[in-house]
CSV table of C-alpha atoms in Angstrom, one decimal:
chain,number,residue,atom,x,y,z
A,1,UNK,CA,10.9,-24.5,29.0
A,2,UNK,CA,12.4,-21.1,28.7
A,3,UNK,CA,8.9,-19.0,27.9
A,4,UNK,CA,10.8,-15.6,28.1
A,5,UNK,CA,10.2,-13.2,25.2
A,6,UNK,CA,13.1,-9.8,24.8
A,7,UNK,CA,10.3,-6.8,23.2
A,8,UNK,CA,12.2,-4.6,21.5
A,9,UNK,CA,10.4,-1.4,20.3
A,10,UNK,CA,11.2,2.9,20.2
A,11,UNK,CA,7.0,3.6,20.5
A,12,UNK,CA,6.2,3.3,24.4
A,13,UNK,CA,2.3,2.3,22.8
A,14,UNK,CA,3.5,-1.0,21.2
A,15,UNK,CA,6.0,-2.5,24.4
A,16,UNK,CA,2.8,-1.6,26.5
A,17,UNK,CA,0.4,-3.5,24.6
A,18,UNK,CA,2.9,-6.7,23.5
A,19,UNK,CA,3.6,-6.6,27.3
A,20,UNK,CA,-0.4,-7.2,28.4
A,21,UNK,CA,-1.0,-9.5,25.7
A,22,UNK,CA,1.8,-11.9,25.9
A,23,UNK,CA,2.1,-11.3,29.7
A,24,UNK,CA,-2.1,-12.5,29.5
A,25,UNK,CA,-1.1,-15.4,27.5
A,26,UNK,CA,1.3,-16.7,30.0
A,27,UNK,CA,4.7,-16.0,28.9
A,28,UNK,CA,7.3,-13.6,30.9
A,29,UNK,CA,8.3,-10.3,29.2
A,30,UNK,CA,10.7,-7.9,29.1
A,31,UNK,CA,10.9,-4.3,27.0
A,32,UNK,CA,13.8,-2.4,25.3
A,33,UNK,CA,13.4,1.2,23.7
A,34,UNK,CA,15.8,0.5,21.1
A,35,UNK,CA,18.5,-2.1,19.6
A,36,UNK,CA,21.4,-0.9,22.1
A,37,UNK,CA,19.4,-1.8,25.2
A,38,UNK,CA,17.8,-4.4,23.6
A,39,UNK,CA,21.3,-6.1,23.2
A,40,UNK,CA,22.5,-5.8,26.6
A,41,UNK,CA,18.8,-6.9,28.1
A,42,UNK,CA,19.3,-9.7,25.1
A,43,UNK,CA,23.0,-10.8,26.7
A,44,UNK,CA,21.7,-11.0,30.1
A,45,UNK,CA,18.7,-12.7,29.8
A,46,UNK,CA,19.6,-15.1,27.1
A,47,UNK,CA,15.2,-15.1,25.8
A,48,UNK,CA,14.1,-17.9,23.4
A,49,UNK,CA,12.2,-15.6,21.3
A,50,UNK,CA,13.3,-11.7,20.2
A,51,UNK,CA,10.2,-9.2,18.7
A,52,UNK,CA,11.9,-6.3,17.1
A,53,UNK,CA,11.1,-3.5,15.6
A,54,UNK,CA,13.2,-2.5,12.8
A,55,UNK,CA,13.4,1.6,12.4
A,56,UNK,CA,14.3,2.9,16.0
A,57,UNK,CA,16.7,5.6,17.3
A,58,UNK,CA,20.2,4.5,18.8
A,59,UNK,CA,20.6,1.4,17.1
A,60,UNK,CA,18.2,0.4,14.8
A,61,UNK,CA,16.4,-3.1,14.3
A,62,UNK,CA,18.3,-4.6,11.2
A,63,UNK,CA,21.6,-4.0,12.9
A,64,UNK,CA,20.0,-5.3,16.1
A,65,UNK,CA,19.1,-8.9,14.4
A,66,UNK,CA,22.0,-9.6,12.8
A,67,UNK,CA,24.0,-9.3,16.1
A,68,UNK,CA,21.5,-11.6,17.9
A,69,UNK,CA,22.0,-14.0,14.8
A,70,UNK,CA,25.5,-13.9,15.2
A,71,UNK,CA,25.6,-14.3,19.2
A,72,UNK,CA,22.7,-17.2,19.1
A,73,UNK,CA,22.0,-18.9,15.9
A,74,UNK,CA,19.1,-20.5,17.3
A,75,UNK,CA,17.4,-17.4,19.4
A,76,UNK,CA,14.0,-17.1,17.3
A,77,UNK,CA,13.2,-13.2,16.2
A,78,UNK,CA,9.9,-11.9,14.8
A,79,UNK,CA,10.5,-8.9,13.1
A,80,UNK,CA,7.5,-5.9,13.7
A,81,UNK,CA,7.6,-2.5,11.6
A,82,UNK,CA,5.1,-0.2,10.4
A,83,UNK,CA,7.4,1.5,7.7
A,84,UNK,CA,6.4,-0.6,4.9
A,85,UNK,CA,9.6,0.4,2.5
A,86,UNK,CA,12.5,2.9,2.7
A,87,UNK,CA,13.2,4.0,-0.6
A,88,UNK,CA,13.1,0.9,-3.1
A,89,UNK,CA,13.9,-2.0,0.4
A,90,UNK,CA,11.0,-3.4,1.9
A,91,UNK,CA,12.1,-3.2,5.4
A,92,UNK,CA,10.1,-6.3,6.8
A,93,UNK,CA,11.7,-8.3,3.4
A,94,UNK,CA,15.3,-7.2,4.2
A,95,UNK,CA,14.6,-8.2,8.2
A,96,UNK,CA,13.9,-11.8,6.9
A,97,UNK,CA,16.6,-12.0,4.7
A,98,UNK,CA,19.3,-11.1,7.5
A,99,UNK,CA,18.2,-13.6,9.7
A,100,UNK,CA,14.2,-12.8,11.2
A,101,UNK,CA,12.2,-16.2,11.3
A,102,UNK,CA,9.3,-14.2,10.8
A,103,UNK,CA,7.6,-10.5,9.9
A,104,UNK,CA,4.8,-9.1,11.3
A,105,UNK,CA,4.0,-5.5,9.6
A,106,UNK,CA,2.1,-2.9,12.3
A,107,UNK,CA,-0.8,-2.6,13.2
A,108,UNK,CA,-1.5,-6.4,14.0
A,109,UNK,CA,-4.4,-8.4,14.8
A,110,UNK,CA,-3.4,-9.8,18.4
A,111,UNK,CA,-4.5,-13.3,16.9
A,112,UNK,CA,-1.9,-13.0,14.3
A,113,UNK,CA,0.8,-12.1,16.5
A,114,UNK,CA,0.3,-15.1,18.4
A,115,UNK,CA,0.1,-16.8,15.7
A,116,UNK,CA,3.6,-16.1,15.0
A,117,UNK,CA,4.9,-16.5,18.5
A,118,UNK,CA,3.8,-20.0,18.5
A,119,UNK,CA,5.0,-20.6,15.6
A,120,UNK,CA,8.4,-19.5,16.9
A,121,UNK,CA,7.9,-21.4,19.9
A,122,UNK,CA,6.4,-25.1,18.9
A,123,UNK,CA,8.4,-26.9,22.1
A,124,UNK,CA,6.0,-24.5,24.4
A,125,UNK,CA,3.0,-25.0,22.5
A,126,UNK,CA,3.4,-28.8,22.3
A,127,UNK,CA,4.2,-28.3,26.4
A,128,UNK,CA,1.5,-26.2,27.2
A,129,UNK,CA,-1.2,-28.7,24.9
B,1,UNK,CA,14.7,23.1,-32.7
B,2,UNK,CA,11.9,24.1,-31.5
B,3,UNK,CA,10.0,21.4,-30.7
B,4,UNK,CA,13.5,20.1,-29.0
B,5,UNK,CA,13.2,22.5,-26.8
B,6,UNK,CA,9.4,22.3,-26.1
B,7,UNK,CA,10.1,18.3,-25.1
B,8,UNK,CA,12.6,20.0,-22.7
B,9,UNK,CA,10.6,22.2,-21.0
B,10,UNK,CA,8.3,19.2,-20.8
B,11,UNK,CA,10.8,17.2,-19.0
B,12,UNK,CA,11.9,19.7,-16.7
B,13,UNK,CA,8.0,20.3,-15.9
B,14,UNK,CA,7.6,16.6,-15.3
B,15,UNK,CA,11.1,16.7,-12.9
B,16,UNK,CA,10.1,19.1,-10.6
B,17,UNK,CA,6.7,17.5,-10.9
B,18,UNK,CA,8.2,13.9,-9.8
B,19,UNK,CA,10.4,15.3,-7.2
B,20,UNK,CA,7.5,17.6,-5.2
B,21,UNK,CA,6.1,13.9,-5.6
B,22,UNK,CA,8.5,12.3,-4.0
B,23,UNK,CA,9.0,14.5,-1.4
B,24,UNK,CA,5.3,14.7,-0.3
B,25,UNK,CA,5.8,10.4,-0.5
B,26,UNK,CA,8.7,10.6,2.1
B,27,UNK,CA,6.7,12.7,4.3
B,28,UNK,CA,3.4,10.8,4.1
B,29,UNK,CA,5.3,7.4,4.2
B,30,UNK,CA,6.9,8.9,7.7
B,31,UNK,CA,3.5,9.8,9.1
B,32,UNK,CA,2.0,6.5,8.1
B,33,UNK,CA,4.8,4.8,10.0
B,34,UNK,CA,4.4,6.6,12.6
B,35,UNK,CA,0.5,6.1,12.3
B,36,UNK,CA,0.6,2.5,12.0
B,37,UNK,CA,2.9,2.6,15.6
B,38,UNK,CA,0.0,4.5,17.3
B,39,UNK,CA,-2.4,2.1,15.9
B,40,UNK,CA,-1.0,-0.8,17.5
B,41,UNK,CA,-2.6,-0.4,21.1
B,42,UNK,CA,-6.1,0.9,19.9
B,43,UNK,CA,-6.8,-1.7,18.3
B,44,UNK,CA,-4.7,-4.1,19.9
B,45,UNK,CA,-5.5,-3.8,23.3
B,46,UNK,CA,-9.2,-3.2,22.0
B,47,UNK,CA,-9.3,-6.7,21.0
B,48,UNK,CA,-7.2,-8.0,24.3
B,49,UNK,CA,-9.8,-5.9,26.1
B,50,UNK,CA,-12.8,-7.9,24.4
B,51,UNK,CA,-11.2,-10.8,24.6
B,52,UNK,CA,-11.7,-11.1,27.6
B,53,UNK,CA,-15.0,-9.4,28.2
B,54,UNK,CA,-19.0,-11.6,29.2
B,55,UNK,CA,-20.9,-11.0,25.7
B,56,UNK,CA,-23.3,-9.2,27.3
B,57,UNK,CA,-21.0,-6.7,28.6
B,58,UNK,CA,-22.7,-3.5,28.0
B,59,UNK,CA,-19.3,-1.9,27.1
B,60,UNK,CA,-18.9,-4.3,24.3
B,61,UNK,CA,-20.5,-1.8,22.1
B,62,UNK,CA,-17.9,0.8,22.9
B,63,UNK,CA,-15.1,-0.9,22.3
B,64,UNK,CA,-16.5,-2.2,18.9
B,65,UNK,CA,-16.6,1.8,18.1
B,66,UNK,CA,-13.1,2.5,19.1
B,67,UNK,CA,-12.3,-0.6,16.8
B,68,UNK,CA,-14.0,0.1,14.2
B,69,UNK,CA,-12.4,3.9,14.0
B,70,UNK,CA,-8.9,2.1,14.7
B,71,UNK,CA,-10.0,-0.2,11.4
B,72,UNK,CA,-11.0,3.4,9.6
B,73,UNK,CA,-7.6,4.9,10.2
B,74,UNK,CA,-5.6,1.7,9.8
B,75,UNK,CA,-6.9,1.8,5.4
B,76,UNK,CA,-6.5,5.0,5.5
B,77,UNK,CA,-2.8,4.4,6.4
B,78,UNK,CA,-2.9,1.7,3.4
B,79,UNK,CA,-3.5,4.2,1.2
B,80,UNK,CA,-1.0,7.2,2.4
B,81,UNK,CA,1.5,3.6,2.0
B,82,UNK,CA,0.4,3.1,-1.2
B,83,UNK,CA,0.8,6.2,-2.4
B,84,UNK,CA,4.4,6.7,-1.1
B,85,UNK,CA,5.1,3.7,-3.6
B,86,UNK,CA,5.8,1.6,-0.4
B,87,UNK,CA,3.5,-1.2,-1.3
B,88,UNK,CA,4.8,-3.9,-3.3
B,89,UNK,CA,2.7,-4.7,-6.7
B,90,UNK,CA,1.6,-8.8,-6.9
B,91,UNK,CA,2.2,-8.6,-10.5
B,92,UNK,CA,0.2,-11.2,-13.1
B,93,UNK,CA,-0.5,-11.7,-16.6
B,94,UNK,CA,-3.9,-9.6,-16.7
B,95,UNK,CA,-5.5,-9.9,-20.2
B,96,UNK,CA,-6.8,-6.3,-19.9
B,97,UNK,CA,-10.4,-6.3,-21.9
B,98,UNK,CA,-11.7,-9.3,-19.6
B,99,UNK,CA,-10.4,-7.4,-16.6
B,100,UNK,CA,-11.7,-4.3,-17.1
B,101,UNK,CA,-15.1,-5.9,-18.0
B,102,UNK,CA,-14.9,-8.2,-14.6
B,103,UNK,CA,-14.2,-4.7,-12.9
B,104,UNK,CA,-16.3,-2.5,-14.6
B,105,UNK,CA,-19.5,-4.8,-13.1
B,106,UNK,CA,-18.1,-4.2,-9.9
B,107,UNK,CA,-17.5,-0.8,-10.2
B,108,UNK,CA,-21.3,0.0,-11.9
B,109,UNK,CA,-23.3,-0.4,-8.8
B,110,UNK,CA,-21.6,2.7,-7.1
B,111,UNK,CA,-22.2,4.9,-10.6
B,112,UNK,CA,-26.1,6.5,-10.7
B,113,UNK,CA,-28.6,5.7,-13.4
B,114,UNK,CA,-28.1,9.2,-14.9
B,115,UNK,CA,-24.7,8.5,-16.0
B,116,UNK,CA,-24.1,6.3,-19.1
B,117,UNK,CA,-21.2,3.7,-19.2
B,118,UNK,CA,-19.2,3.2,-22.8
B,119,UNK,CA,-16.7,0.8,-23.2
B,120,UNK,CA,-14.3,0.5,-26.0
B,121,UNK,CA,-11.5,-2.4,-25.8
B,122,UNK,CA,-9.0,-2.7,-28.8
B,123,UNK,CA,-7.0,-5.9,-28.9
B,124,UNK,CA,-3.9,-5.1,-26.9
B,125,UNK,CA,-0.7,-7.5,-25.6
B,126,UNK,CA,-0.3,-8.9,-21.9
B,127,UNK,CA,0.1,-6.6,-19.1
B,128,UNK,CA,1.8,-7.6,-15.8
B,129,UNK,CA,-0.2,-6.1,-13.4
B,130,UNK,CA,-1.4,-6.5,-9.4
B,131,UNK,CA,-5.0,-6.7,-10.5
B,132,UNK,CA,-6.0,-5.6,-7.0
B,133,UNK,CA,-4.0,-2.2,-7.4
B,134,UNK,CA,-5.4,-1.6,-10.7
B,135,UNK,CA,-8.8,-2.1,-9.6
B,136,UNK,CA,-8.1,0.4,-7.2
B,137,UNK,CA,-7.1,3.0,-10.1
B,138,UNK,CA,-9.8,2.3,-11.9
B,139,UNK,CA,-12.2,2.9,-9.1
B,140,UNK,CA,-10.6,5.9,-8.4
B,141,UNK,CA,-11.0,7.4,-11.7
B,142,UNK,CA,-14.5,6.3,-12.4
B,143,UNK,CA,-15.7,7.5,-8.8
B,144,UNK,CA,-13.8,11.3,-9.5
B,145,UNK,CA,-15.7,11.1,-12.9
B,146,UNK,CA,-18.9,10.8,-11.1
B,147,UNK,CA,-18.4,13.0,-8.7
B,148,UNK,CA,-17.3,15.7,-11.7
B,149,UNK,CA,-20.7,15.0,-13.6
B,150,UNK,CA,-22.6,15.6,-9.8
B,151,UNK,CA,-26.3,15.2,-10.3
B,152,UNK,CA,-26.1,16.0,-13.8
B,153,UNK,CA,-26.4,14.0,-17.4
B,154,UNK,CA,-23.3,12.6,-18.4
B,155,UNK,CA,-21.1,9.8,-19.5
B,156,UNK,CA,-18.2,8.2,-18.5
B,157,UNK,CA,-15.8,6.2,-21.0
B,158,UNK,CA,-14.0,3.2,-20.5
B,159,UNK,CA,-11.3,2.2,-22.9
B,160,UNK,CA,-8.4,0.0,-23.9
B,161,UNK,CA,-6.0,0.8,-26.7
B,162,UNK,CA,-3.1,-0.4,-27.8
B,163,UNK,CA,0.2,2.8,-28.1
B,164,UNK,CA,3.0,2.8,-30.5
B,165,UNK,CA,4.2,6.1,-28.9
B,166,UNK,CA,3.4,5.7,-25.0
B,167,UNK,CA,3.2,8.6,-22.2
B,168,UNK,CA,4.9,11.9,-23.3
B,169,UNK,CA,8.0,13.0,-22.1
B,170,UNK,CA,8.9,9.0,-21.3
B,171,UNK,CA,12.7,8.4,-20.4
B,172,UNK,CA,15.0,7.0,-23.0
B,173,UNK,CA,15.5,2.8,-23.1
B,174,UNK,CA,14.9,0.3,-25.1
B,175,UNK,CA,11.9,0.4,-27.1
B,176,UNK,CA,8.5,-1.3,-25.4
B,177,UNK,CA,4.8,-1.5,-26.6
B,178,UNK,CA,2.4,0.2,-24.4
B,179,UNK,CA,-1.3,-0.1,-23.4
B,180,UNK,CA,-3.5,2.7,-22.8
B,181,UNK,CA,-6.6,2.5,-20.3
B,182,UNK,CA,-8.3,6.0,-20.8
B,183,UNK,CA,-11.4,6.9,-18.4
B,184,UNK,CA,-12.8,10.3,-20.4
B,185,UNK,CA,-16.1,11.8,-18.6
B,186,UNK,CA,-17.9,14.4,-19.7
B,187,UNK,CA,-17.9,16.5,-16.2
B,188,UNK,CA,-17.0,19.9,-14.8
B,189,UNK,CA,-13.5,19.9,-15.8
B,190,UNK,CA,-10.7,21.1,-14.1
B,191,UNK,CA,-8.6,24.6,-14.4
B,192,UNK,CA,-4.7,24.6,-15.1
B,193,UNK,CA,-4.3,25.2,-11.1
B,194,UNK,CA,-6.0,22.1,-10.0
B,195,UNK,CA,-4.6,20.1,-13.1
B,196,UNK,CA,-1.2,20.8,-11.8
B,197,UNK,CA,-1.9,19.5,-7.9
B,198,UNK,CA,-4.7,16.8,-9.1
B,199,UNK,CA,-2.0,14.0,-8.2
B,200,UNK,CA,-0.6,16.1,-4.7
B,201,UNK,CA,-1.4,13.8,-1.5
B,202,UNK,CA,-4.9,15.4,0.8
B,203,UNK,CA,-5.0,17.7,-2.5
B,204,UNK,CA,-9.0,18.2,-3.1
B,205,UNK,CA,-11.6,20.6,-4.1
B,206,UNK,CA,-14.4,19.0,-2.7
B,207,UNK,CA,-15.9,20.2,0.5
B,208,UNK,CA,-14.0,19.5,4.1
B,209,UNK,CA,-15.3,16.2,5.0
B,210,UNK,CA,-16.5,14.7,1.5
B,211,UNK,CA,-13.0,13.7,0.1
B,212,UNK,CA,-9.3,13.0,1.7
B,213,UNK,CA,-7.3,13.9,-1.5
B,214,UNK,CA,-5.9,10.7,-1.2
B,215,UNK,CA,-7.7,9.2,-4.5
B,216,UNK,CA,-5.7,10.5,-7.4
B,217,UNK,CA,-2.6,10.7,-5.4
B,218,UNK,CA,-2.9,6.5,-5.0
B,219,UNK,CA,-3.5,6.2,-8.9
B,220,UNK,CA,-0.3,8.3,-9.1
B,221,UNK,CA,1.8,6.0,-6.6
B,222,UNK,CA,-0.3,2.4,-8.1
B,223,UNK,CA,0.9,3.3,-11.5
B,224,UNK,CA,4.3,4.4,-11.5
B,225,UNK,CA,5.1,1.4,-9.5
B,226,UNK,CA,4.2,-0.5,-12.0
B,227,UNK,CA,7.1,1.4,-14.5
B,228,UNK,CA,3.8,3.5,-16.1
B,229,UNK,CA,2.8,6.7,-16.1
B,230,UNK,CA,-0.6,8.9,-15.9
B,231,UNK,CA,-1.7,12.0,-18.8
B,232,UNK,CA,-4.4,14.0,-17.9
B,233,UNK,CA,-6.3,16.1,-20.1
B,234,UNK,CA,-8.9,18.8,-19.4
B,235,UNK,CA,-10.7,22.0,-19.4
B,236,UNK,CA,-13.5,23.6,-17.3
B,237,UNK,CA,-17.1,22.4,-19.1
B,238,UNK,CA,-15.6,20.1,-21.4
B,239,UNK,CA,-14.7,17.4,-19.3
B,240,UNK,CA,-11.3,15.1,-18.3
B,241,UNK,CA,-9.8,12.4,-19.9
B,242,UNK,CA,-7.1,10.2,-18.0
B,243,UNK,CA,-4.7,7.8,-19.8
B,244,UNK,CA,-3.0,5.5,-17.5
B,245,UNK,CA,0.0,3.8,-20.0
B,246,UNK,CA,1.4,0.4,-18.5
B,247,UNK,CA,4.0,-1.5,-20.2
B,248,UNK,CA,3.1,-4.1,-22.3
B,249,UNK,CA,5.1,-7.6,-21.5
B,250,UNK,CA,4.9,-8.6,-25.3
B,251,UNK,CA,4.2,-6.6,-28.4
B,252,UNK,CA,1.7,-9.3,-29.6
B,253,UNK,CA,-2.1,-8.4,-29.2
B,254,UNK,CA,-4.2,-10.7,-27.3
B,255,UNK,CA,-7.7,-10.9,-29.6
B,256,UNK,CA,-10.6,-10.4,-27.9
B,257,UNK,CA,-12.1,-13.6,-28.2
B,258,UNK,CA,-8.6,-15.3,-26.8
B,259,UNK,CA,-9.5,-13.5,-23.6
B,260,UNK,CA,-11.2,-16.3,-21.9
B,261,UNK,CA,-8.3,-19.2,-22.6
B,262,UNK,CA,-5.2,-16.4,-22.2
B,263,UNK,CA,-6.9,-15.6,-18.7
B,264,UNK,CA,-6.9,-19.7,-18.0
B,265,UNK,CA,-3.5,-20.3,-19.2
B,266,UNK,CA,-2.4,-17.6,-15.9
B,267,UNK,CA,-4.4,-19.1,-13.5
């Protein structure tokens, strides 16, 4: 079972600590610093799962999930901000609207994010149980 | 002509008012995403590092400080967010007498024996309100009241009224019933300088440490997403009055004693 998960986030703090904490609970990981690298790392490594962040410099997270949508229909994203809303849009609301199978607002309890992986992931869970 | 030009200057006051508002959102609702970003590995990989740790690891402790700072900052970014209008209201039928009753008994405990509670509910209509959010409001404004009484004598008054008029200044529309929850303490006041920033986010006059000015600035934000709008009135030694005006959903007023079942039927 493909267990690889694409991290893609601007703040250096948050890839570090999704890195140890999914890296500790046995899946393999790779970071992005925004939605432009994110998409070629996304292309080449074809992950099962995508955790995006959704205001980021370069290319930013909405545009980011709709092109992974559109390239892989059935590539799981969990969408991460900390913004809250822009203006009158609730950022995480728009992310799940556009395609994000689930949103995780910032700063999250570690239990909750895995929550949401494994949710995202039930072939692994059911593998690994 | 006059008084045309008086509800003028009015609005104009209350424009510049809304857009230094806005403006002071925008900024705090950038630092709070920015916050919330920083906030991810102290107390994430607090909680990967105890995790994994014996339970009689003697740096247990320190890590539960670090977390529990991490937890400090993280509501204190909750309320920059809510301030900046970037928290969604969970709107519901509140029947307001019942509510402010449930809220005020909560609320009581934090107010000191020296200060007398009044409360004076008139039948009003429906609101639709996060009830959460509004008890938020309300603690704000009783706990600035008793802070403006201090050790002194004093009283603080709670009521509910129904308004044919609603806030001043209100933009043109279709015409709505409002409801009035005024908190009016008999405290120090506040001069024309501080009544003008009262609502300005990390705006306080309380000494460095004892307040983060975030208190009336989060009634400000709770309110106006909810389509109301807060009046303050006051002057040093004769205490401060605050309406908060919410729109009613119907123009029909819920009697008091229809509380109870009106409250059921929303469950």
């Amino acid at each position: 079972v493909n267990s690889h998960i694409l991290v893609i986030d601007d703040d250096a703090g948050v890839r570090l600590t999704l890195q140890h904490v999914l890296t500790a609970a046995k899946f393999q990981v790779t970071c992005a610093a925004n939605g432009a690298e994110g998409m070629l790392l996304f292309l080449d490594l074809q992950p099962q799962l995508v955790i995006c962040d959704l205001i980021m410099p370069e290319q930013e997270g909405i545009e980011t999930i709709l092109q992974i949508k559109r390239e892989s229909p059935q590539t799981k994203v969990i969408a991460i901000s900390g913004g809250g809303r822009i203006g009158s849009t609730n950022m995480l609301e728009l992310a799940q609207r556009v395609g994000a199978d689930f949103a995780v607002s910032k700063p999250f309890s570690i239990p909750d994010l895995l929550l949401a992986v494994r949710a995202a992931m039930p072939e692994l869970t059911k593998t690994a149980s | 002509m006059r008084a045309a030009d008086r509800q003028r200057e009015e609005l104009q006051r209350q424009l510049l008012h809304a857009q230094r508002l806005d403006a002071l959102g925008t900024l705090a609702g950038g630092i709070a995403h920015d916050l919330n970003n920083i906030l991810v590995p102290v107390l994430g990989l607090t909680e990967y590092l105890q995790a994994g740790m014996a339970q009689d690891d003697p740096n247990r402790g320190i890590l539960d400080v670090i977390r529990s700072a991490g937890e400090r900052a993280r509501n204190l970014v909750g309320q920059i967010l809510t301030f900046s209008r970037r928290e969604h209201p969970d709107r519901r039928d509140l029947c307001l007498a019942m509510f402010l009753q449930e809220t005020m008994s909560l609320i009581r405990a934090s107010v000191p024996a020296t200060i007398k509670i009044e409360e004076r509910f008139e039948p009003v209509p429906l609101i639709s309100a996060d009830p959460g959010q509004l008890q938020q409001v309300l603690l704000n404004l009783v706990l600035n009241s008793v802070q403006a009484i201090g050790a002194n004598k004093g009283s603080i008054t709670l009521s509910a009224s129904y308004s044919h008029d609603g806030p001043l200044g209100r933009p043109g529309g279709p015409p709505q019933s409002w409801v009035c929850i005024s908190v009016r303490d008999s405290g120090c006041g506040m001069n024309d300088a501080t009544l003008k920033r009262m609502f300005e986010p990390f705006f306080t006059t309380k000494p460095a440490g004892q307040g983060t000015g975030l208190g009336l600035s989060v009634v400000h934000g709770i309110v106006t997403a909810h389509g109301g709008a807060v009046q303050v009135t006051s002057s040093i030694g004769n205490g401060t009055c605050v309406d908060v005006f919410l729109p009613a959903t119907s123009s029909t007023n819920q009697p008091l004693p229809a509380c109870d079942r009106a409250s059921e039927a929303a469950e």
